[in-house]
C-alpha atoms as one frame of an Amber mdcrd trajectory, in Angstrom:
protein
 129.183 130.020  23.626 127.478 130.433  26.972 123.955 129.181  27.700 121.121
 131.633  28.000 117.497 131.466  28.951 115.404 129.901  26.202 112.079 131.623
  25.340 109.059 129.337  25.566 108.431 129.594  21.810 111.974 128.452  21.141
 111.488 125.522  23.454 108.518 124.399  21.430 110.534 124.743  18.211 113.468
 122.884  19.658 111.289 120.001  20.841 109.680 119.785  17.426 113.031 118.736
  15.861 113.298 121.698  13.480 116.742 122.309  14.935 119.192 119.633  15.984
 122.226 120.685  17.948 124.394 117.565  17.694 127.544 118.898  19.330 129.604
 118.300  16.202 132.109 120.897  14.887 133.338 121.931  11.455 137.007 122.105
  10.517 137.106 125.691  11.879 135.723 124.474  15.256 132.311 126.004  14.697
 129.392 124.186  16.316 127.005 122.546  13.894 123.271 123.262  13.928 121.143
 121.162  11.554 117.872 122.534  10.179 115.751 120.164   8.027 113.747 122.498
   5.723 111.296 119.874   4.605 109.009 120.479   7.598 105.829 122.461   7.110
 105.291 123.160  10.839 107.919 125.881  11.174 107.587 129.307   9.678 110.468
 131.402   8.446 109.792 133.947  11.184 110.221 131.291  13.862 113.410 130.090
  12.180 114.791 133.627  12.080 114.039 134.282  15.751 115.544 131.004  16.853
 118.680 131.574  14.785 119.142 134.933  16.482 119.171 133.039  19.782 121.598
 130.387  18.547 124.490 132.561  17.406 127.887 131.428  16.186 126.783 128.083
  14.796 127.623 126.388  11.507 124.196 125.634  10.020 123.483 122.682   7.755
 120.298 123.152   5.702 119.242 119.782   4.226 116.987 120.105   1.087 116.602
 117.359  -1.350 120.127 116.171  -2.240 122.016 119.417  -1.552 123.538 120.639
   1.708 123.589 124.354   2.439 126.437 125.284   4.791 125.978 128.642   6.475
 128.502 129.968   8.927 127.398 132.888  11.118 130.237 134.997  12.369 129.188
 137.954  14.443 126.410 139.547  12.329 127.094 138.079   8.908 126.614 134.719
   7.234 128.867 132.740   4.858 126.769 130.393   2.713 128.175 127.409   0.779
 126.064 124.993  -1.229 127.564 121.538  -1.570 126.403 118.012  -2.310 126.211
 115.452   0.480 129.229 113.462  -0.713 131.462 116.597  -0.598 130.368 117.643
   2.921 133.427 116.031   4.493 135.615 118.737   2.874 134.264 121.131   5.466
 133.329 118.831   8.362 135.050 115.722   9.622 132.873 112.565   9.416 133.252
 112.022  13.117 131.542 115.365  13.656 128.571 114.434  11.451 125.560 112.329
  12.393 124.575 109.251  10.436 122.042 111.409   8.603 124.982 113.082   6.838
 127.013 109.912   6.587 128.992 110.506   9.776 129.507 108.549  13.013 128.503
 111.083  15.646 125.819 109.765  18.073 123.194 112.361  18.961 119.973 112.339
  21.081 117.976 115.418  20.329 115.395 114.987  23.166 118.167 114.443  25.713
 119.922 117.592  24.638 116.714 119.670  24.761 115.862 118.351  28.263 119.284
 119.229  29.618 119.064 122.631  27.989 115.693 123.321  29.562 116.900 122.151
  32.979 119.839 124.472  32.765 117.717 127.413  31.696 115.184 126.665  34.475
 117.863 126.281  37.153 119.588 129.481  36.057 116.375 131.456  36.220 115.145
 129.994  39.531 118.510 130.104  41.309 119.090 133.718  40.289 115.620 134.736
  41.473 115.995 132.748  44.676 119.414 134.272  45.393 117.955 137.748  45.101
 115.130 136.873  47.488 117.420 135.204  50.044 119.749 138.169  50.052 116.832
 140.497  50.722 115.516 138.250  53.527 118.905 137.807  55.161 119.730 141.510
  54.960 116.322 142.365  56.428 116.872 139.978  59.339 120.326 141.413  59.959
 118.915 144.940  60.013 116.189 143.949  62.468 118.779 142.440  64.823 120.739
 145.703  64.777 117.569 147.737  65.322 115.821 145.977  68.236 112.814 148.300
  68.097 111.984 147.383  64.518 110.129 144.101  64.322 111.378 141.668  61.681
 109.271 140.929  58.629 108.501 137.312  59.408 105.966 137.027  56.586 108.584
 137.503  53.834 109.377 134.013  52.542 111.177 132.892  49.327 108.894 132.114
  46.431 110.792 128.901  45.665 111.852 126.003  47.806 115.635 126.271  48.255
 115.993 122.539  48.763 114.251 121.815  45.476 116.348 124.360  43.560 119.566
 123.039  45.090 118.608 119.491  44.246 117.892 120.546  40.631 121.280 122.266
  40.431 123.139 119.264  41.830 121.412 116.932  39.407 122.188 119.294  36.527
 125.835 119.589  37.537 126.039 115.819  37.801 124.670 115.522  34.274 127.060
 118.133  32.927 130.022 116.451  34.574 129.308 113.054  33.072 131.705 111.940
  30.350 129.039 109.934  28.610 125.466 110.701  27.790 123.154 107.873  26.798
 125.568 106.564  24.158 127.065 103.955  26.402 123.639 102.757  27.465 122.422
 102.587  23.859 125.399 100.563  22.695 126.606 103.299  20.263 129.760 105.315
  20.085 130.564 107.360  23.156 129.510 110.976  22.936 131.560 113.583  24.813
 129.915 116.651  26.274 129.719 119.664  24.026 131.859 122.678  24.668 128.982
 124.876  25.754 128.010 122.216  28.302 131.518 122.185  29.674 131.411 125.960
  29.891 128.058 125.799  31.714 129.533 123.752  34.589 131.423 126.643  36.272
 128.325 128.803  35.948 126.177 126.126  37.645 128.804 125.555  40.342 129.025
 129.266  41.045 125.264 129.537  41.333 125.199 126.510  43.640 127.910 127.930
  45.871 126.149 131.267  46.138 122.841 129.593  46.705 124.227 127.327  49.438
 125.817 130.281  51.182 122.639 132.333  51.182 120.529 129.317  52.029 122.733
 128.559  55.026 122.210 132.112  56.212 118.521 131.794  55.506 118.328 128.581
  57.564 119.893 130.454  60.477 117.359 133.231  59.936 114.571 130.649  59.976
 116.012 129.091  63.114 116.123 132.469  64.794 112.622 133.210  63.591 111.386
 129.825  64.849 113.088 130.319  68.200 111.711 133.835  68.486 108.260 132.672
  67.435 108.439 129.739  69.856 109.554 132.040  72.652 106.748 134.478  71.919
 104.275 131.592  71.773 105.562 130.293  75.093 105.286 133.762  76.626 101.708
 134.052  75.391 100.722 130.607  76.680 102.478 131.145  80.008 100.544 134.362
  80.545  97.334 132.612  79.555  97.948 129.909  82.160  99.029 132.396  84.828
  96.136 134.761  84.159  93.556 131.973  84.298  94.959 130.364  87.441  95.280
 133.677  89.263  91.953 134.891  87.923  89.023 132.533  87.289  90.781 129.526
  88.832  91.490 131.337  92.087  87.991 132.798  92.110  86.515 129.306  91.825
  88.457 128.142  94.850  87.818 131.332  96.787  84.060 130.834  96.585  84.187
 127.138  97.536  85.141 126.941 101.202  82.044 125.365 102.782  82.072 121.867
 104.268  78.331 121.129 104.167  76.064 120.149 107.019  75.587 116.497 106.081
  77.263 113.679 104.221  75.068 114.342 101.179  76.011 118.031 101.171  79.719
 117.174 101.483  79.386 114.760  98.550  77.839 117.533  96.464  80.763 119.805
  97.370  83.219 117.058  96.431  81.528 116.669  93.055  81.761 120.421  92.502
  85.435 120.338  93.472  86.059 117.531  90.999  84.608 119.743  88.266  86.970
 122.536  89.341  89.891 120.088  89.350  88.905 118.933  85.862  89.100 122.516
  84.582  92.447 123.015  86.311  93.751 119.760  84.852  93.429 121.173  81.360
  95.614 124.134  82.318  98.037 121.922  84.213  98.426 119.859  81.041  99.356
 123.079  79.212 101.809 123.802  82.032 103.493 120.415  81.597 103.788 120.951
  77.848 105.176 124.468  78.307 107.630 123.273  80.922 108.943 120.663  78.498
 109.286 123.262  75.743 111.118 125.630  78.066 113.401 122.831  79.225 114.200
 122.005  75.589 115.044 125.649  74.853 117.176 125.870  77.983 119.106 122.785
  76.943 119.886 124.499  73.624 122.064 126.875  75.605 121.258 130.238  73.992
 122.680 132.659  76.525 120.559 135.585  75.424 117.306 133.701  76.170 118.309
 131.836  79.355 117.312 134.569  81.807 113.941 135.170  80.188 113.183 131.461
  79.876 114.130 130.744  83.482 111.975 133.648  84.620 108.995 132.318  82.669
 109.595 128.817  83.978 109.821 130.020  87.582 106.703 132.168  87.295 104.724
 129.362  85.725 105.901 126.792  88.273 105.154 129.058  91.239 101.594 129.758
  90.122 100.842 126.153  89.154 102.295 124.618  92.308 100.517 127.162  94.479
  97.220 126.462  92.768  97.771 122.697  92.921  98.545 123.037  96.625  95.282
 124.889  97.196  93.374 122.253  95.222  94.954 119.482  97.277  94.286 121.364
 100.520  90.672 121.865  99.528  90.359 118.206  98.561  91.781 117.166 101.931
  89.309 119.421 103.745  86.397 118.006 101.767  87.595 114.447 102.371  87.899
 115.128 106.094  84.476 116.811 106.071  83.008 113.761 104.318  84.549 111.461
 106.923  83.353 113.744 109.750  79.781 113.840 108.469  79.883 110.107 107.776
  81.016 109.388 111.328  78.395 111.798 112.680  75.693 110.049 110.644  76.803
 106.607 111.822  76.935 107.838 115.422  73.476 109.371 115.097  72.112 106.086
 113.773  73.782 104.186 116.616  72.275 106.599 119.152  68.853 106.213 117.536
  69.169 102.444 117.696  70.311 102.547 121.311  67.492 104.924 122.217  65.023
 102.619 120.511  66.263  99.706 122.584  66.010 101.757 125.770  62.495 102.949
 125.001  61.185  99.499 124.121  59.426  97.416 126.755  61.580  94.777 128.354
  59.990  91.366 128.482  62.812  88.842 128.735  61.963  85.206 129.225  64.581
  84.474 131.861  67.709  85.710 133.547  69.945  84.489 130.711  67.970  86.587
 128.235  68.350  89.581 130.532  72.098  89.044 130.786  72.288  88.817 126.996
  70.257  92.022 126.657  72.490  93.777 129.194  75.579  92.610 127.311  74.086
  93.900 124.062  73.334  97.268 125.679  76.872  97.536 127.029  78.307  96.699
 123.617  76.064  99.312 121.994  77.110 101.935 124.526  80.769 101.059 124.083
  80.397 101.346 120.320  78.737 104.746 120.751  81.584 105.904 122.992  84.155
 104.765 120.429  82.258 106.496 117.610  82.070 109.708 119.630  85.819 109.602
 120.250  86.360 109.078 116.509  84.006 111.986 115.745  85.989 114.292 118.040
  89.266 113.233 116.426  87.948 113.772 112.897  86.412 117.092 113.911  89.722
 118.281 115.330  91.598 117.189 112.205  89.069 119.029 110.048  89.352 122.240
 112.108  93.157 122.051 112.004  93.092 121.682 108.228  90.747 124.645 107.859
  92.850 126.805 110.148  95.859 126.241 107.865  93.966 127.234 104.728  94.676
 130.480 102.906  93.414 131.783  99.599  95.765 133.198  96.973  94.093 136.179
  95.386  96.018 138.170  92.775  99.388 137.413  94.306  98.415 137.866  97.957
  97.535 135.434 100.731  93.993 136.117 101.925  92.864 134.423 105.180  89.600
 132.472 105.014  86.793 133.039 107.529  85.875 129.531 108.729  83.897 130.610
 111.806  80.634 129.174 110.501  82.314 125.878 109.639  84.000 125.653 113.042
  80.739 126.496 114.830  78.974 123.783 112.858  81.610 121.166 113.723  81.579
 122.037 117.406  77.770 122.124 117.412  77.594 118.631 115.928  80.065 117.261
 118.483  78.229 118.919 121.398  74.871 117.621 120.191  76.249 114.100 119.896
  77.759 114.401 123.378  74.386 115.422 124.854  72.574 112.606 123.090  75.180
 110.138 124.244  74.875 111.419 127.835  71.095 110.991 127.756  71.511 107.465
 126.469  74.066 106.737 129.196  71.607 107.897 131.851  68.900 105.745 130.353
  71.288 102.811 130.157  72.023 103.220 133.875  68.304 103.150 134.638  67.769
 100.208 132.314  70.760  98.419 133.811  69.322  98.827 137.333  65.915  97.680
 136.174  67.330  94.681 134.393  69.500  93.757 137.363  66.345  93.872 139.460
  64.702  91.653 136.896  67.655  89.311 137.155  67.097  89.258 140.912  63.384
  88.692 140.325  64.039  85.765 138.039  66.600  84.445 140.482  64.159  84.707
 143.384  61.453  82.980 141.356  63.908  80.329 140.243  65.158  79.755 143.799
  61.594  79.747 145.129  60.682  77.079 142.583  63.788  75.226 143.659  62.637
  75.474 147.312  59.299  73.938 146.282  61.152  71.140 144.527  63.358  70.597
 147.561  60.314  70.419 149.850  58.742  67.955 147.468  61.905  65.885 147.544
  61.971  66.036 151.360  58.308  64.963 151.455  59.005  62.146 149.070  62.014
  61.047 151.115  59.922  61.235 154.310  57.231  59.012 152.888  59.485  56.507
 151.146  62.579  56.194 153.329  61.629  57.409 156.799  59.665  54.265 157.703
  61.674  52.554 160.401  60.323  52.786 163.945  63.382  51.446 165.692  64.130
  48.091 167.292  64.097  49.503 170.831  63.307  52.663 172.673  66.813  53.999
 172.393  66.886  53.684 168.582  63.428  55.190 168.391  64.580  58.193 170.360
  67.525  58.578 167.971  65.107  58.454 165.062  63.037  61.159 166.751  66.070
  63.389 167.057  66.989  62.834 163.419  63.442  63.527 162.409  63.481  66.847
 164.259  66.617  67.846 162.384  65.029  66.722 159.139  62.003  68.870 159.936
  64.296  71.797 160.724  65.840  71.483 157.275  62.427  71.445 155.712  61.353
  74.428 157.792  64.418  76.372 156.641  63.662  75.472 153.042  60.080  76.605
 153.430  61.099  79.832 155.160  63.691  80.478 152.427  61.079  79.978 149.769
  58.698  82.352 151.574  61.416  85.001 151.812  62.204  84.654 148.112  58.556
  85.059 147.197  58.264  88.100 149.426  61.336  89.535 147.640  59.648  88.920
 144.271  56.659  90.911 145.451  58.899  93.823 146.421  60.826  93.624 143.125
  57.631  93.505 141.102  56.378  96.573 142.907  59.686  98.338 142.147  59.543
  97.242 138.508  55.839  98.130 138.332  54.951  94.764 136.963  52.368  92.229
 138.051  53.338  89.679 140.699  54.473  86.812 138.596  55.019  84.151 141.275
  52.096  84.520 143.739  49.640  82.740 141.474  51.870  79.718 140.872  54.936
  79.272 143.053  53.403  80.440 146.359  50.379  78.095 146.222  52.660  75.204
 145.279  54.989  76.062 148.134  52.117  76.248 150.630  50.549  73.043 149.319
  53.783  71.053 149.590  54.499  72.528 152.998  51.068  71.550 154.324  51.543
  68.047 152.966  54.934  67.890 154.575  53.541  69.187 157.903  50.785  66.552
 157.979  53.258  63.851 157.064  55.845  64.877 159.641  53.194  65.064 162.353
  52.136  61.549 161.484  55.749  60.454 161.538  56.319  62.030 164.934  53.137
  60.455 166.300  54.183  56.998 165.111  57.706  57.386 166.507  56.322  58.513
 169.858  53.908  55.527 169.983  56.791  53.243 169.036  58.903  54.761 171.799
  56.087  54.185 174.350  55.598  50.640 173.086  59.296  49.796 173.260  59.571
  51.348 176.714  56.608  49.346 178.086  57.787  46.143 176.462  61.268  46.605
 177.721  59.864  47.243 181.251  57.945  43.976 181.138  61.041  42.164 180.016
  63.029  43.712 182.853  60.347  42.883 185.475  60.172  39.331 184.201  63.840
  38.907 184.467  64.926  36.399 187.251  67.172  39.020 188.706  64.192  41.170
 189.670  62.393  38.649 191.903  58.648  38.544 192.421  56.848  41.740 191.441
  53.534  43.021 192.750  50.704  41.774 190.582  49.215  45.290 190.204  52.346
  46.641 188.611  52.635  43.868 186.108  48.994  44.138 185.224  49.332  47.882
 184.388  52.469  47.331 182.360  51.012  44.479 180.372  47.934  46.512 179.612
  50.118  49.377 178.327  52.079  47.027 176.058  48.803  45.571 174.784  47.147
  48.959 174.294  50.090  50.806 172.695  51.113  47.868 170.532  47.619  47.398
 169.204  47.226  51.140 168.535  50.592  51.227 166.765  49.653  48.273 164.588
  46.416  49.993 163.701  48.321  53.227 162.939  50.591  51.474 160.501  47.607
  50.495 158.392  46.244  54.036 158.167  47.489  56.316 155.229  48.494  59.949
 155.565  45.583  62.108 154.502  46.596  65.460 152.942  44.521  68.650 153.237
  43.311  68.264 149.681  41.918  64.801 150.511  44.612  62.795 148.774  46.255
  59.869 150.587  49.788  58.560 150.765  51.293  55.608 152.683  54.665  55.488
 154.369  56.878  53.210 152.389  55.656  50.133 150.571  53.210  47.477 151.908
  56.142  45.181 152.485  57.863  47.827 154.577  54.734  48.224 156.737  54.317
  44.431 157.088  57.903  44.144 158.254  57.398  46.850 160.885  54.136  45.225
 162.086  55.816  41.835 162.282  58.585  43.318 164.395  56.013  44.818 166.830
  54.134  41.522 167.119  57.364  39.686 167.759  58.223  42.038 170.570  54.766
  41.709 172.108  55.167  37.927 172.007  58.542  38.190 173.634  57.096  40.315
 176.418  54.236  37.853 176.997  56.549  34.875 176.993  58.869  36.448 179.491
  55.948  37.149 181.768  54.565  33.601 181.610  57.923  32.139 182.396  58.397
  34.339 185.396  54.908  33.833 186.902  54.439  31.117 189.607  50.750  31.721
 190.387  48.417  29.990 188.006  45.806  32.676 188.253  48.382  35.202 187.151
  49.405  33.058 184.265  45.882  32.632 183.134  45.225  36.332 183.384  48.316
  37.193 181.428  47.466  34.734 178.766  43.981  36.095 178.576  45.251  39.575
 178.147  47.742  38.682 175.430  45.650  36.145 173.680  44.194  38.612 171.150
  47.678  39.491 169.981  48.605  35.896 169.358
């Protein structure tokens, strides 16, 4: 018999054990159904209903020690009452369970479970097949009628995979040649005939189910592709509409460059916020582009054109918007650099102006040179910064001139006149400030060069004072010789005149330098720095030098007169001259005596300076040596005269005259 769907009440009865369907057969090949009537849980009505379901069975009713055999053929029953030991007349022992003294192995729970699985699979697979056919036919109709949208909400009530798996497991169970007997160690139990007959029915259902499920999977794939395509279209339009709408409007209203570095930083921060919003949409673009690329790689010809169109539209809008964002970022970066350079240049100009407006009070020429060098470096730095400002300003204006705004699919030129005017105004203002500083630097440079000259004149004037002091010191310490004869004395006089000329030149040079300092101080509008110090020192040293040189000249002239007179006496006393008139000799001797004595007295007198201070020529030893030389020469003159005189009176007179010098 074929298997049918078991009512739930029958399932309960079957599980209770009121019926056992062992799979055994009687000698007429009728299947045996055993009903133990000793149970109190089953009513006669339940037994009657269940028997109507289980037709064509040989029924064994076990009650006490008698066996009731009932064979149901078509609509009638044949009932035989036999004892247990005579049951084998009608049924072979191998077809009876051990309960009836046979050897047939039977597992009632296993049989009920397989029966329920079969009934469940048959019901679910049949219902699922009907649903899949409806779904597949509906999808096919929607493909033929493009205007009618498919019913995408119609889904099978059961999971096809689960139903198929149940069917395969059931078929595997039905196809087994052994059921539990081998595992239990009993006699092998072959499948019952109705189980063997159920296999083709299960296989047919599985084949039909697989066929419809394969079609349904294709329907689902088409639905998924169509849904994915529609989702992509929706998202693409969302991205495009936002970028061409609010995104473009954000950029269109943000074209300023600011008027300071702080303002440009604020604009950069605002642009970063705009970029952050765009980044979210660009991330959607990347995801959509990957999805489109995956669909394109699938190779569905009918969707290629539409997908490529969506991809191109999305890419064009995104790249155009990204280009505008990058262009705007470049403009803001250039504006930030321009304002930064302008701020640095302004600070440099302020610093330079502060230096130029400050009073100059350098200590010396080296400090002035250092200040001048610092000014030149500052000015050079300002010039370099101004050149950099012009370059950055030009770059910024070039970038702005190349900017265009994309508004609803059209290029809209941007009016940057205010920005350009601001850039040019900043550069012109910096140029004017730099020019004013240059003019002031020129004035300061001239003033500082004059100060360098002033310091140089003061330094050279002080040097002239030192030189005069050195000349005075040399005159007093080294210019002490009076000469050994008149000729040497005259040479010393000539050298002394040259020495005095050098000193006079030094003094005149110092005076000229001090006069130049007066003129420079008047030009610089500063007080005369050197007249209270250097000029008095110069005049004091010069007066000391003048007094000293006059004394030196006077001593050299006296020495020259002395040597001349002495040499005349020596010549007159020479034997080659003969006798001389007494009057001439007397006058000459008196001159030698007078000049020599005066010269000796002069050597003992110090040089008295205008301020009352005194200074001697050379050391005491030097003066003693000069005096000794004069005395020796006077003695020589007297001795020569005595030797040459023949008249005693003359000799006595000469000795009397020279005696004080002895």
